[in-house]
mmCIF file of C-alpha atoms in Angstrom:
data_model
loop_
_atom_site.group_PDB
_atom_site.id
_atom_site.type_symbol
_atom_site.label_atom_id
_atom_site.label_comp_id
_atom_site.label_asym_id
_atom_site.label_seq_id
_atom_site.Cartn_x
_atom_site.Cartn_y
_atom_site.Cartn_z
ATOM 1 C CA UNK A 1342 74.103 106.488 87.428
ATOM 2 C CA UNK A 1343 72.254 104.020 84.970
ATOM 3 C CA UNK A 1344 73.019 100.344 84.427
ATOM 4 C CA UNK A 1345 75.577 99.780 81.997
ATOM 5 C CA UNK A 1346 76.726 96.370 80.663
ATOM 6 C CA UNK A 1347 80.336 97.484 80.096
ATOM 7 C CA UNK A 1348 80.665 99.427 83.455
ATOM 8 C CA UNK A 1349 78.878 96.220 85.005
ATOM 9 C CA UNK A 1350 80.918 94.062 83.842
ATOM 10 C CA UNK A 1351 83.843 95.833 84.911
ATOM 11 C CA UNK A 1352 83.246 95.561 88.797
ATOM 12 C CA UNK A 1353 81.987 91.732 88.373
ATOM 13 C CA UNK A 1354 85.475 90.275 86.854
ATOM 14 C CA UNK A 1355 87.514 92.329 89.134
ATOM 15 C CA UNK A 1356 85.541 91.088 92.862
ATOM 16 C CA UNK A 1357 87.023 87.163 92.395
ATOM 17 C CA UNK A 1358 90.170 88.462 92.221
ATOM 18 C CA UNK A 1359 90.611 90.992 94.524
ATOM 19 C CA UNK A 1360 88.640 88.864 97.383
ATOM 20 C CA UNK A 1361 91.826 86.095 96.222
ATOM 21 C CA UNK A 1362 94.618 88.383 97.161
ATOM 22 C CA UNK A 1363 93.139 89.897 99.783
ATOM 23 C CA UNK A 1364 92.247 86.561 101.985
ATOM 24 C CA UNK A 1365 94.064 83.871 100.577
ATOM 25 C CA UNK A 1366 96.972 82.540 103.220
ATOM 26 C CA UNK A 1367 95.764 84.661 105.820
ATOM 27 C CA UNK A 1368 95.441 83.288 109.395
ATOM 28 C CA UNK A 1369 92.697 81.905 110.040
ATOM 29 C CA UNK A 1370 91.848 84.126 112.920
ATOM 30 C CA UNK A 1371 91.036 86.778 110.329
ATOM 31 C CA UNK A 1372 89.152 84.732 107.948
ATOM 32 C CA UNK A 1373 86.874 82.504 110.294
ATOM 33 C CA UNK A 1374 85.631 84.795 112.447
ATOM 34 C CA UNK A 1375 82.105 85.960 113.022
ATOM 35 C CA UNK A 1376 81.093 89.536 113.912
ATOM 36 C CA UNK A 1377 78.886 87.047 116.854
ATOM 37 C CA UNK A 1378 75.879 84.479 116.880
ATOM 38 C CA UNK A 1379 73.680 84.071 113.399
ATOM 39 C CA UNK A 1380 76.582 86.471 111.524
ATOM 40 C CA UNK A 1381 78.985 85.744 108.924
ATOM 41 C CA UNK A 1382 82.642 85.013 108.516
ATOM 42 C CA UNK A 1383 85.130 86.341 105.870
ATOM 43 C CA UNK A 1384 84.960 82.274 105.181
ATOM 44 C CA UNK A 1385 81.004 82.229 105.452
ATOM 45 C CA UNK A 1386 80.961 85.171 102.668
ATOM 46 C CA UNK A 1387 83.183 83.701 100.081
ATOM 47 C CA UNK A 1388 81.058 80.785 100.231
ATOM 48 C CA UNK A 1389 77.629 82.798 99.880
ATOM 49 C CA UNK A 1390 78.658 84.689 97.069
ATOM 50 C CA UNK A 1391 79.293 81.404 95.132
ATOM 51 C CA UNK A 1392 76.574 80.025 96.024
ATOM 52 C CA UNK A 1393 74.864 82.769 94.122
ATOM 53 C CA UNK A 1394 77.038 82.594 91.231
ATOM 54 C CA UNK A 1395 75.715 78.996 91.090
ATOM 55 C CA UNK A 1396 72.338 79.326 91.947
ATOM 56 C CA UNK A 1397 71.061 83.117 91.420
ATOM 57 C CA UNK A 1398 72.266 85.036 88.874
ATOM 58 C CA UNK A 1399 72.304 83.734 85.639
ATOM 59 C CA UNK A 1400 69.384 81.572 86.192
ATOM 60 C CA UNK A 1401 67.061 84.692 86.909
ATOM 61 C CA UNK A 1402 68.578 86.451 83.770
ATOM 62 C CA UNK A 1403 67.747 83.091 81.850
ATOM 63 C CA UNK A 1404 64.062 83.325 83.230
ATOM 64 C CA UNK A 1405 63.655 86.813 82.644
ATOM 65 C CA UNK A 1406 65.162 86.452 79.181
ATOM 66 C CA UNK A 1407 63.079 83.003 78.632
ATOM 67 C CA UNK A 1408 59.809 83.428 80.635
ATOM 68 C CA UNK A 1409 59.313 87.239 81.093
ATOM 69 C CA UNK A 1410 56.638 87.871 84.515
ATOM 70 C CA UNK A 1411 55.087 84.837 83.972
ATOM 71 C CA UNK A 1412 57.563 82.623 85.785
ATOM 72 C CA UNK A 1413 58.540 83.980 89.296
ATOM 73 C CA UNK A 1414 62.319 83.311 90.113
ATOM 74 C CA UNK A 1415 62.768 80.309 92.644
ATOM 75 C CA UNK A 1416 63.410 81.910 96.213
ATOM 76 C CA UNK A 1417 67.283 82.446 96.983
ATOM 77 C CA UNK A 1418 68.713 80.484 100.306
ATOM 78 C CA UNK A 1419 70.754 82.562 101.948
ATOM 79 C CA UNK A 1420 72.665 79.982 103.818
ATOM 80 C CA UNK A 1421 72.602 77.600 101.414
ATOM 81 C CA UNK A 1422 76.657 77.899 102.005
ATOM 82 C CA UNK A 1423 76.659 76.156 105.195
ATOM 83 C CA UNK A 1424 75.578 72.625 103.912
ATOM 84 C CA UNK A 1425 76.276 73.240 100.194
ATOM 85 C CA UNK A 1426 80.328 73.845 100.789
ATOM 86 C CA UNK A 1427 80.415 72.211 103.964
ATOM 87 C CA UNK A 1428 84.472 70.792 104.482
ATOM 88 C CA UNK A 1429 85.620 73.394 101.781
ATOM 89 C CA UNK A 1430 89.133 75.367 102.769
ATOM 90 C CA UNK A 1431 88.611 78.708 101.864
ATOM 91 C CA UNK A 1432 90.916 78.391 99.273
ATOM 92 C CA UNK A 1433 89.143 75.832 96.942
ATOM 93 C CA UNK A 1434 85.833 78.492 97.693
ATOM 94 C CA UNK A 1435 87.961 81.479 96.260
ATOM 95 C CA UNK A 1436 89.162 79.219 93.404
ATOM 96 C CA UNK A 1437 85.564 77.524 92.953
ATOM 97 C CA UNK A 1438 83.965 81.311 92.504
ATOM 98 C CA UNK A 1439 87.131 82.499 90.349
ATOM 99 C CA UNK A 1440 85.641 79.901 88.243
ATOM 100 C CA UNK A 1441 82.076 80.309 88.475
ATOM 101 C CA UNK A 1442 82.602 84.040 87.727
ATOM 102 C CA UNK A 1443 84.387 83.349 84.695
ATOM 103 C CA UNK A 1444 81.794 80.765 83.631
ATOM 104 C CA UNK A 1445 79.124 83.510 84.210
ATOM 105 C CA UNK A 1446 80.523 86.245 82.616
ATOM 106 C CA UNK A 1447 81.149 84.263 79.406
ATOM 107 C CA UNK A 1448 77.355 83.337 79.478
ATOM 108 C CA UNK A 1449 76.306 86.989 80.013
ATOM 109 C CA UNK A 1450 78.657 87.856 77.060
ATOM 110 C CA UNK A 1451 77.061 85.627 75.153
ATOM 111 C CA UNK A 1452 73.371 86.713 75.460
ATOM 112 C CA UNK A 1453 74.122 89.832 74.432
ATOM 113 C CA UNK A 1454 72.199 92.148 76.743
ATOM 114 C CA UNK A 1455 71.141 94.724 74.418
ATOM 115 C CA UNK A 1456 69.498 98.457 75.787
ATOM 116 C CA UNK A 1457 66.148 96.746 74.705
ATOM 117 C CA UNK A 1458 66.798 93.628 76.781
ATOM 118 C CA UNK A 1459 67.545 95.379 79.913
ATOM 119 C CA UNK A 1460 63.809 96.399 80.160
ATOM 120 C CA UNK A 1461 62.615 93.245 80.063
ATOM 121 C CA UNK A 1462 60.760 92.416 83.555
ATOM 122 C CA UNK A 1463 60.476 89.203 85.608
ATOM 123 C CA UNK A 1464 58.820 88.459 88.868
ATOM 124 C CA UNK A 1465 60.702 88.486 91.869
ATOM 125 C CA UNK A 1466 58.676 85.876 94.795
ATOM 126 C CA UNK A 1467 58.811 88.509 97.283
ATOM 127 C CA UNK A 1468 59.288 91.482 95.700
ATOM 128 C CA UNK A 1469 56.907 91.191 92.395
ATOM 129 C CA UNK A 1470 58.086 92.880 88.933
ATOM 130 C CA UNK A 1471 61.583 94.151 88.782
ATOM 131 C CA UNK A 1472 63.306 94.626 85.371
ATOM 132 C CA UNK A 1473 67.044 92.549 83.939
ATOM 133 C CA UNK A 1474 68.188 95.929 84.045
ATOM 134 C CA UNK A 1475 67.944 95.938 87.708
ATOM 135 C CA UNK A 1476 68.696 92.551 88.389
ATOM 136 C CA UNK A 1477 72.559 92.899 86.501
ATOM 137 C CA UNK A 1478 72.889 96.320 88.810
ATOM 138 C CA UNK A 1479 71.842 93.884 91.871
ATOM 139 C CA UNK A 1480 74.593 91.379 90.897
ATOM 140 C CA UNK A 1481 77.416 94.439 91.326
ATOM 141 C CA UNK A 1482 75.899 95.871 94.166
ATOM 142 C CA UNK A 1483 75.773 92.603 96.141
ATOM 143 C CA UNK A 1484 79.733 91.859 95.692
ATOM 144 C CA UNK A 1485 80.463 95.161 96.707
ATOM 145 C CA UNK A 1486 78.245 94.650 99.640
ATOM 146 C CA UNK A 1487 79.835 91.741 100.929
ATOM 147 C CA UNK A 1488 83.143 92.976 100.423
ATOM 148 C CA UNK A 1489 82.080 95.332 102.354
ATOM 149 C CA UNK A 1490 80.801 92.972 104.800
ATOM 150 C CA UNK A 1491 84.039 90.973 104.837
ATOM 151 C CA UNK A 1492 86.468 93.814 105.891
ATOM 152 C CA UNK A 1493 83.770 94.627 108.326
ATOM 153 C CA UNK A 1494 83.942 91.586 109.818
ATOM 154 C CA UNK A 1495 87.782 91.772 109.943
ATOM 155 C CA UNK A 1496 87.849 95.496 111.401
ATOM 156 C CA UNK A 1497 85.699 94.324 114.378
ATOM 157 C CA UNK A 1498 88.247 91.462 115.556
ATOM 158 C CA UNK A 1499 90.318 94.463 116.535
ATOM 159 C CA UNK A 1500 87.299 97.058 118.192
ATOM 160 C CA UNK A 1501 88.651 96.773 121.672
ATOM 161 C CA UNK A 1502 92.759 96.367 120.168
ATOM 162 C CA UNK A 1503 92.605 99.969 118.842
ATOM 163 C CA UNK A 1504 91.350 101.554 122.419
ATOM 164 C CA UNK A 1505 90.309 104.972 121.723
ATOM 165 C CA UNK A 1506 90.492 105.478 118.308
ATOM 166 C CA UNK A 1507 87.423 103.292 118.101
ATOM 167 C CA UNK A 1508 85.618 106.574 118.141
ATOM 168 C CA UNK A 1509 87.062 107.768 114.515
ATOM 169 C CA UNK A 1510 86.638 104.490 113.026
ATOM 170 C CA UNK A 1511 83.058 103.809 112.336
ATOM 171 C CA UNK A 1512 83.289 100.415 110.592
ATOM 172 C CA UNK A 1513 83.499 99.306 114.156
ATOM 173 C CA UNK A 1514 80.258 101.054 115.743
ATOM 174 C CA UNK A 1515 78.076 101.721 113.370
ATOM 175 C CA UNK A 1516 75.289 98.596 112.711
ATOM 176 C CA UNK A 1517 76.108 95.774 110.682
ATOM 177 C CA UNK A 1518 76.292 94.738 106.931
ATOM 178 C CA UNK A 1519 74.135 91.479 106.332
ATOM 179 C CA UNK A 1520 72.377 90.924 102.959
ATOM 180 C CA UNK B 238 91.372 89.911 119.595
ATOM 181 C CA UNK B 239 94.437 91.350 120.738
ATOM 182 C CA UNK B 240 96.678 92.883 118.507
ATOM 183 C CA UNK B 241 99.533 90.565 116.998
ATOM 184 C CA UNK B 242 102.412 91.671 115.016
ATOM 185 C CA UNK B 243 102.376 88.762 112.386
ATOM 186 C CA UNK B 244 98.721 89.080 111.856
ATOM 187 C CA UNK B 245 98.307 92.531 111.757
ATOM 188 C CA UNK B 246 101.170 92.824 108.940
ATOM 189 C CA UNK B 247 99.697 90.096 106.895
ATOM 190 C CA UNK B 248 96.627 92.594 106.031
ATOM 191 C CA UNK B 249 98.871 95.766 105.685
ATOM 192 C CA UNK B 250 100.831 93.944 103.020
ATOM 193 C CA UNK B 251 97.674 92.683 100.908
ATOM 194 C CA UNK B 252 95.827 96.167 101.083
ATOM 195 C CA UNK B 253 97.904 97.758 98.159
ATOM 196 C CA UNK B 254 97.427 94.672 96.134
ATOM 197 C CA UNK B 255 93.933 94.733 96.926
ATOM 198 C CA UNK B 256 93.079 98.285 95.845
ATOM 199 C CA UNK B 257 95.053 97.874 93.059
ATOM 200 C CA UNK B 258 93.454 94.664 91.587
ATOM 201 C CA UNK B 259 89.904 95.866 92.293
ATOM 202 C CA UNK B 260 90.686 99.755 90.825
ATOM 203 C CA UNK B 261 93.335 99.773 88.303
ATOM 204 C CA UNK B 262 91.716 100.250 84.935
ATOM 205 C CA UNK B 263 88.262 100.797 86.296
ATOM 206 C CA UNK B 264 85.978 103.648 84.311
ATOM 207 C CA UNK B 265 86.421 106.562 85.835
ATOM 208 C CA UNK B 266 82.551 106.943 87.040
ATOM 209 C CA UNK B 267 83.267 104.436 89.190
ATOM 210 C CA UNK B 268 86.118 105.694 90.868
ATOM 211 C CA UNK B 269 85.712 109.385 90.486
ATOM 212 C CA UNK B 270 82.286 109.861 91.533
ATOM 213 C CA UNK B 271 81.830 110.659 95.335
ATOM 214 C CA UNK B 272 78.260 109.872 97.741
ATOM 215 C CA UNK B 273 77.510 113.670 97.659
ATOM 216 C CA UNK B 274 79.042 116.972 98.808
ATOM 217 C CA UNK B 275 82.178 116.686 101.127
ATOM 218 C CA UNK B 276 82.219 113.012 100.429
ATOM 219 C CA UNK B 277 85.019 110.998 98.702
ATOM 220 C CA UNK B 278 85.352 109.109 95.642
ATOM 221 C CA UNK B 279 87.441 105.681 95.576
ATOM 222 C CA UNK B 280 90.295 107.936 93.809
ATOM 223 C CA UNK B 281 90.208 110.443 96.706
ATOM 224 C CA UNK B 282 90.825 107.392 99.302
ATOM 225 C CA UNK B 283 93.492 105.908 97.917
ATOM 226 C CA UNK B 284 95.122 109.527 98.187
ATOM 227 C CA UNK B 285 94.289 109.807 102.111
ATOM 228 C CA UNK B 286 95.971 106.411 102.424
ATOM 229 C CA UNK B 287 98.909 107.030 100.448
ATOM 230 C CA UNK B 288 99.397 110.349 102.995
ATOM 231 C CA UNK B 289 98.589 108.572 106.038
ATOM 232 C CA UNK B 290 101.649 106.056 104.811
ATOM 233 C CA UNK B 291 103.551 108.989 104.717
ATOM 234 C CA UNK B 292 102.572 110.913 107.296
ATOM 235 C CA UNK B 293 101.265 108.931 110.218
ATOM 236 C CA UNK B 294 101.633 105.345 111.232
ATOM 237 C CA UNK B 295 105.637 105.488 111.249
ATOM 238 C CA UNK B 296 106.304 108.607 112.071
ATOM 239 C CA UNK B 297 103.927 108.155 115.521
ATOM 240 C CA UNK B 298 105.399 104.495 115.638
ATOM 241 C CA UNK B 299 108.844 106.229 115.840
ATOM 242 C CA UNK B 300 107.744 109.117 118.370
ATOM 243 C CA UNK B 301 106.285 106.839 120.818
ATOM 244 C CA UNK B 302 109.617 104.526 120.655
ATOM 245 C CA UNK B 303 111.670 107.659 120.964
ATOM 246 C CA UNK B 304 110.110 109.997 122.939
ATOM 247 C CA UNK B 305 106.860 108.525 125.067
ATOM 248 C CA UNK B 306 104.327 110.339 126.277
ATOM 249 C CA UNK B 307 106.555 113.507 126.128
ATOM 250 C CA UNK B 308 106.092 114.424 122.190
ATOM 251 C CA UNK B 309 102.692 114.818 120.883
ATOM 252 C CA UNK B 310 101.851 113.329 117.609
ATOM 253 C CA UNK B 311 101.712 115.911 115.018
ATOM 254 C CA UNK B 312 97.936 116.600 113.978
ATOM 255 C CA UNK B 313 97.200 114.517 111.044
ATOM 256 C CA UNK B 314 95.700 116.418 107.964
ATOM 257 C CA UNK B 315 92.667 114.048 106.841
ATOM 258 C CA UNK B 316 92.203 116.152 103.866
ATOM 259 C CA UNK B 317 95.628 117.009 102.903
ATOM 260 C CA UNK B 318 95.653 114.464 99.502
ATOM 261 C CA UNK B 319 93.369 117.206 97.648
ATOM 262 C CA UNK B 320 96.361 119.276 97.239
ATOM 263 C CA UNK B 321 99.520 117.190 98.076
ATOM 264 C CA UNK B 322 98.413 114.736 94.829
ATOM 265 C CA UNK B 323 96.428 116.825 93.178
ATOM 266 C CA UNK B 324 97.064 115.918 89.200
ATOM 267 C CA UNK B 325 98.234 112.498 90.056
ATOM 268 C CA UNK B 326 96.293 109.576 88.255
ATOM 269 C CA UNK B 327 94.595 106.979 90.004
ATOM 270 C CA UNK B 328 97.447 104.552 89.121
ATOM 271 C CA UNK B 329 99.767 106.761 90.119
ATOM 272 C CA UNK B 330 98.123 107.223 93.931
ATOM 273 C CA UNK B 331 97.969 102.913 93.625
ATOM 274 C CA UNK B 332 101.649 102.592 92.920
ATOM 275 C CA UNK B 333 102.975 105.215 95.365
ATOM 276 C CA UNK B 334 100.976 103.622 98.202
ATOM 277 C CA UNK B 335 102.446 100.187 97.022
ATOM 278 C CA UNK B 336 105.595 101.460 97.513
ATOM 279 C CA UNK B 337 105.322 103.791 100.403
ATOM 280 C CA UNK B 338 103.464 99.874 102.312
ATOM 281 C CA UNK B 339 106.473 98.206 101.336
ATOM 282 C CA UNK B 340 109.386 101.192 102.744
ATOM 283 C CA UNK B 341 107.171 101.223 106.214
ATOM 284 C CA UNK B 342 106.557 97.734 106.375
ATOM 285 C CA UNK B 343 110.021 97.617 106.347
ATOM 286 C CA UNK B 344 111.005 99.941 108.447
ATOM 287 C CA UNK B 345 108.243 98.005 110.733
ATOM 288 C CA UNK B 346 110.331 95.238 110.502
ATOM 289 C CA UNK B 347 113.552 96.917 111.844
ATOM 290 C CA UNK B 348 112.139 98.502 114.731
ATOM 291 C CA UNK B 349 111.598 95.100 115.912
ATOM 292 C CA UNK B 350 108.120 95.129 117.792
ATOM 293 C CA UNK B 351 108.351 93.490 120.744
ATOM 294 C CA UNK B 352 105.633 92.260 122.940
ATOM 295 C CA UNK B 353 107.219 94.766 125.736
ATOM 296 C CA UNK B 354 107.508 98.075 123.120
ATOM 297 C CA UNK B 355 103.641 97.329 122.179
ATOM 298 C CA UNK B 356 102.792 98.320 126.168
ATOM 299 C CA UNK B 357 104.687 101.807 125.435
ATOM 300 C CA UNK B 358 102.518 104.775 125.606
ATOM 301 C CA UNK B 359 102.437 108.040 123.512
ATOM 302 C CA UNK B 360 100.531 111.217 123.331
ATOM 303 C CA UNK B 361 97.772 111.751 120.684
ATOM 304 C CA UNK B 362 97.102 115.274 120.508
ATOM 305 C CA UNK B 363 93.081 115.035 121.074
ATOM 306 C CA UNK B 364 92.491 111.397 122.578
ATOM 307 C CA UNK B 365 95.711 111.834 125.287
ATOM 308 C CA UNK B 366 97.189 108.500 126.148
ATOM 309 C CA UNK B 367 97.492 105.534 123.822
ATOM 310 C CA UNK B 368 99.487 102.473 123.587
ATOM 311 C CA UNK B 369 101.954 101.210 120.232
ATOM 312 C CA UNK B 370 99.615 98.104 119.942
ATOM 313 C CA UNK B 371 96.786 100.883 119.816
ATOM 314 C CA UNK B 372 98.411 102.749 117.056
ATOM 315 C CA UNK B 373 99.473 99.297 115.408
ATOM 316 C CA UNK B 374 95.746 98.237 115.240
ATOM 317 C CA UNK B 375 94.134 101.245 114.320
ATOM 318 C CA UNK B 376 96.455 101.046 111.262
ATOM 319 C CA UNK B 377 95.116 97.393 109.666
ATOM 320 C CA UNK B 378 91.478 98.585 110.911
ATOM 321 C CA UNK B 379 92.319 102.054 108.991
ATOM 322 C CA UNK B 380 93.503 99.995 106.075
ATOM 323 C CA UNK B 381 89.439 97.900 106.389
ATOM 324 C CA UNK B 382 87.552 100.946 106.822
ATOM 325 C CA UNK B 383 88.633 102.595 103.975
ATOM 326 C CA UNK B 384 88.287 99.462 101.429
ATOM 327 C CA UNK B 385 84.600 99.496 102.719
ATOM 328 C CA UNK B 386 84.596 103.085 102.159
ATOM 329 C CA UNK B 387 85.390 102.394 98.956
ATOM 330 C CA UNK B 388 82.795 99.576 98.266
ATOM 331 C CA UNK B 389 80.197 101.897 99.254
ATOM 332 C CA UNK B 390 80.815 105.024 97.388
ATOM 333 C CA UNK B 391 80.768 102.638 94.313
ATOM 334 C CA UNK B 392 77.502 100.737 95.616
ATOM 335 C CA UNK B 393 76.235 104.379 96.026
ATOM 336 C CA UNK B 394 76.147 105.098 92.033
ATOM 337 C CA UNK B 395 73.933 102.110 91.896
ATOM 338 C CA UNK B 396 71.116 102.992 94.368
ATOM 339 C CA UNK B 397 68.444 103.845 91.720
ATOM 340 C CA UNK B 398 69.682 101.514 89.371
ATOM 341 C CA UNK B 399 68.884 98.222 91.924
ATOM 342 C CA UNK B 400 65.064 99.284 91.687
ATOM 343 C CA UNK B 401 63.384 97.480 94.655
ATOM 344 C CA UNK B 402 66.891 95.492 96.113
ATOM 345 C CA UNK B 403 68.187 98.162 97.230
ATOM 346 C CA UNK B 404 65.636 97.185 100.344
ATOM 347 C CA UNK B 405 68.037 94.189 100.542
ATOM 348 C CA UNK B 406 71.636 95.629 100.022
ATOM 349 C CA UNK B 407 72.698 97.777 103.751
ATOM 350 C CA UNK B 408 75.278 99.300 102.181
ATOM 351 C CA UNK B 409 73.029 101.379 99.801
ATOM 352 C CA UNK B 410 71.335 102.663 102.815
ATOM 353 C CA UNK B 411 72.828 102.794 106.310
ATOM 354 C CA UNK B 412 74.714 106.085 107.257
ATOM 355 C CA UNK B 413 77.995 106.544 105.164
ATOM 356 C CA UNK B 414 81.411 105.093 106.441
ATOM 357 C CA UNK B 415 83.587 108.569 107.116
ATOM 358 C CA UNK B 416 87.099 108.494 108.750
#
């Protein structure tokens, strides 16, 4: 299906929420631990996906919308939660990207993405010309990625716990979610 | 980690809420539309877990505590929510399963799970033995699988829309999350 700003936008004010009554008060078992070395916690996620609300998003939209191919986007750190949030519960990260979101949203709303707009191109630094268009259907994609990532995470806390049925469960086996 | 009562029950009671926040309202081509033939939309799991509250976890928690190794589970129909709720809305399937969670988490709650009843062992009628705290996990990982299920078949309706990211975003691309 095509990019559209209404069905978009739909997905991107729902994630803060649901990721808020999903985690919040749950033991900490569940939320800071890692699938093993170099992956990411339930914890680790929150934090990366505000980073990006902070830092990726609406800034590339901006440039495209401002600057067009002849400005690349500035490169995107990954783990820029580590430092960046560093001492945050996960609570204040869930409320921090509630507000972010909301922040974001109003901005997009704002700029009025028009049909025309949407093919508007920028230059990704790895990746070269890409279009708004496809940069708004990254933005959805990416939350439902790392939701998907977080209740990955969670499932595979309990791999060995469910014995056999491991074998009808392939959120456990199958390889990982990163980016 | 090994299964735990207390932690295991804190997901099963935030999964309804979950689904419900993230799909209630939603346009339907995001939660109608499936990854392909003999694949499910969001709508058509939220059905399977509405049956398996009805039809699985309780009733097996209840033959094990009953009857051991002796009784067989019953077979359970994956596929049985395309006719048992066929014509039911999407917000219908969301409040049945909130309310078929609650009854069983309650029911949960009276059986009184003890560290000793978790080591009993029943029958499943294709994997042989298993233990309660087998069955007890395999529900909250049930519960995880299917949210990411969920993610993805969304993420799915996006792949040619993302342009070049979709290099970037696993869940676009790795083999689909089943049962």
């Amino acid at each position: 299906m095509e990019y559209q700003y209404e069905h978009a936008v739909e997905i991107l004010r729902r994630t803060p929420t649901t990721l808020t009554v999903f985690l919040r008060g749950l033991p900490e078992a569940w939320t800071t631990s890692t699938e093993g070395p170099d992956t990411w916690s339930a914890y680790d996620i929150v934090g990366h996906l505000l980073h990006a609300e902070e830092a990726d998003w609406i800034e590339r939209t901006r440039i495209i919308l401002e600057h067009g191919e002849k400005r690349p986007f500035d490169s995107f750190n990954r783990t820029a939660m580590f430092e960046t949030y560093h001492g945050f519960s996960l609570d204040e990260l869930l409320a921090a990207f509630e507000q972010a979101r909301a922040k974001n949203l109003a901005t997009l709303s704002e700029l009025h993405i028009t049909p025309e707009k949407l093919t508007l191109k920028g230059t990704h630094p790895a990746m070269g010309t890409v279009t708004l268009s496809q940069l708004l259907a990254t933005w959805v994609v990416h939350d439902l990625n790392h939701i998907g990532q977080i209740v990955e995470v969670m499932s595979r806390q309990y791999a060995e716990a469910v014995g056999p049925w491991s074998a009808y469960l392939a959120i456990l086996t199958r390889p990982i979610l990163t980016e």
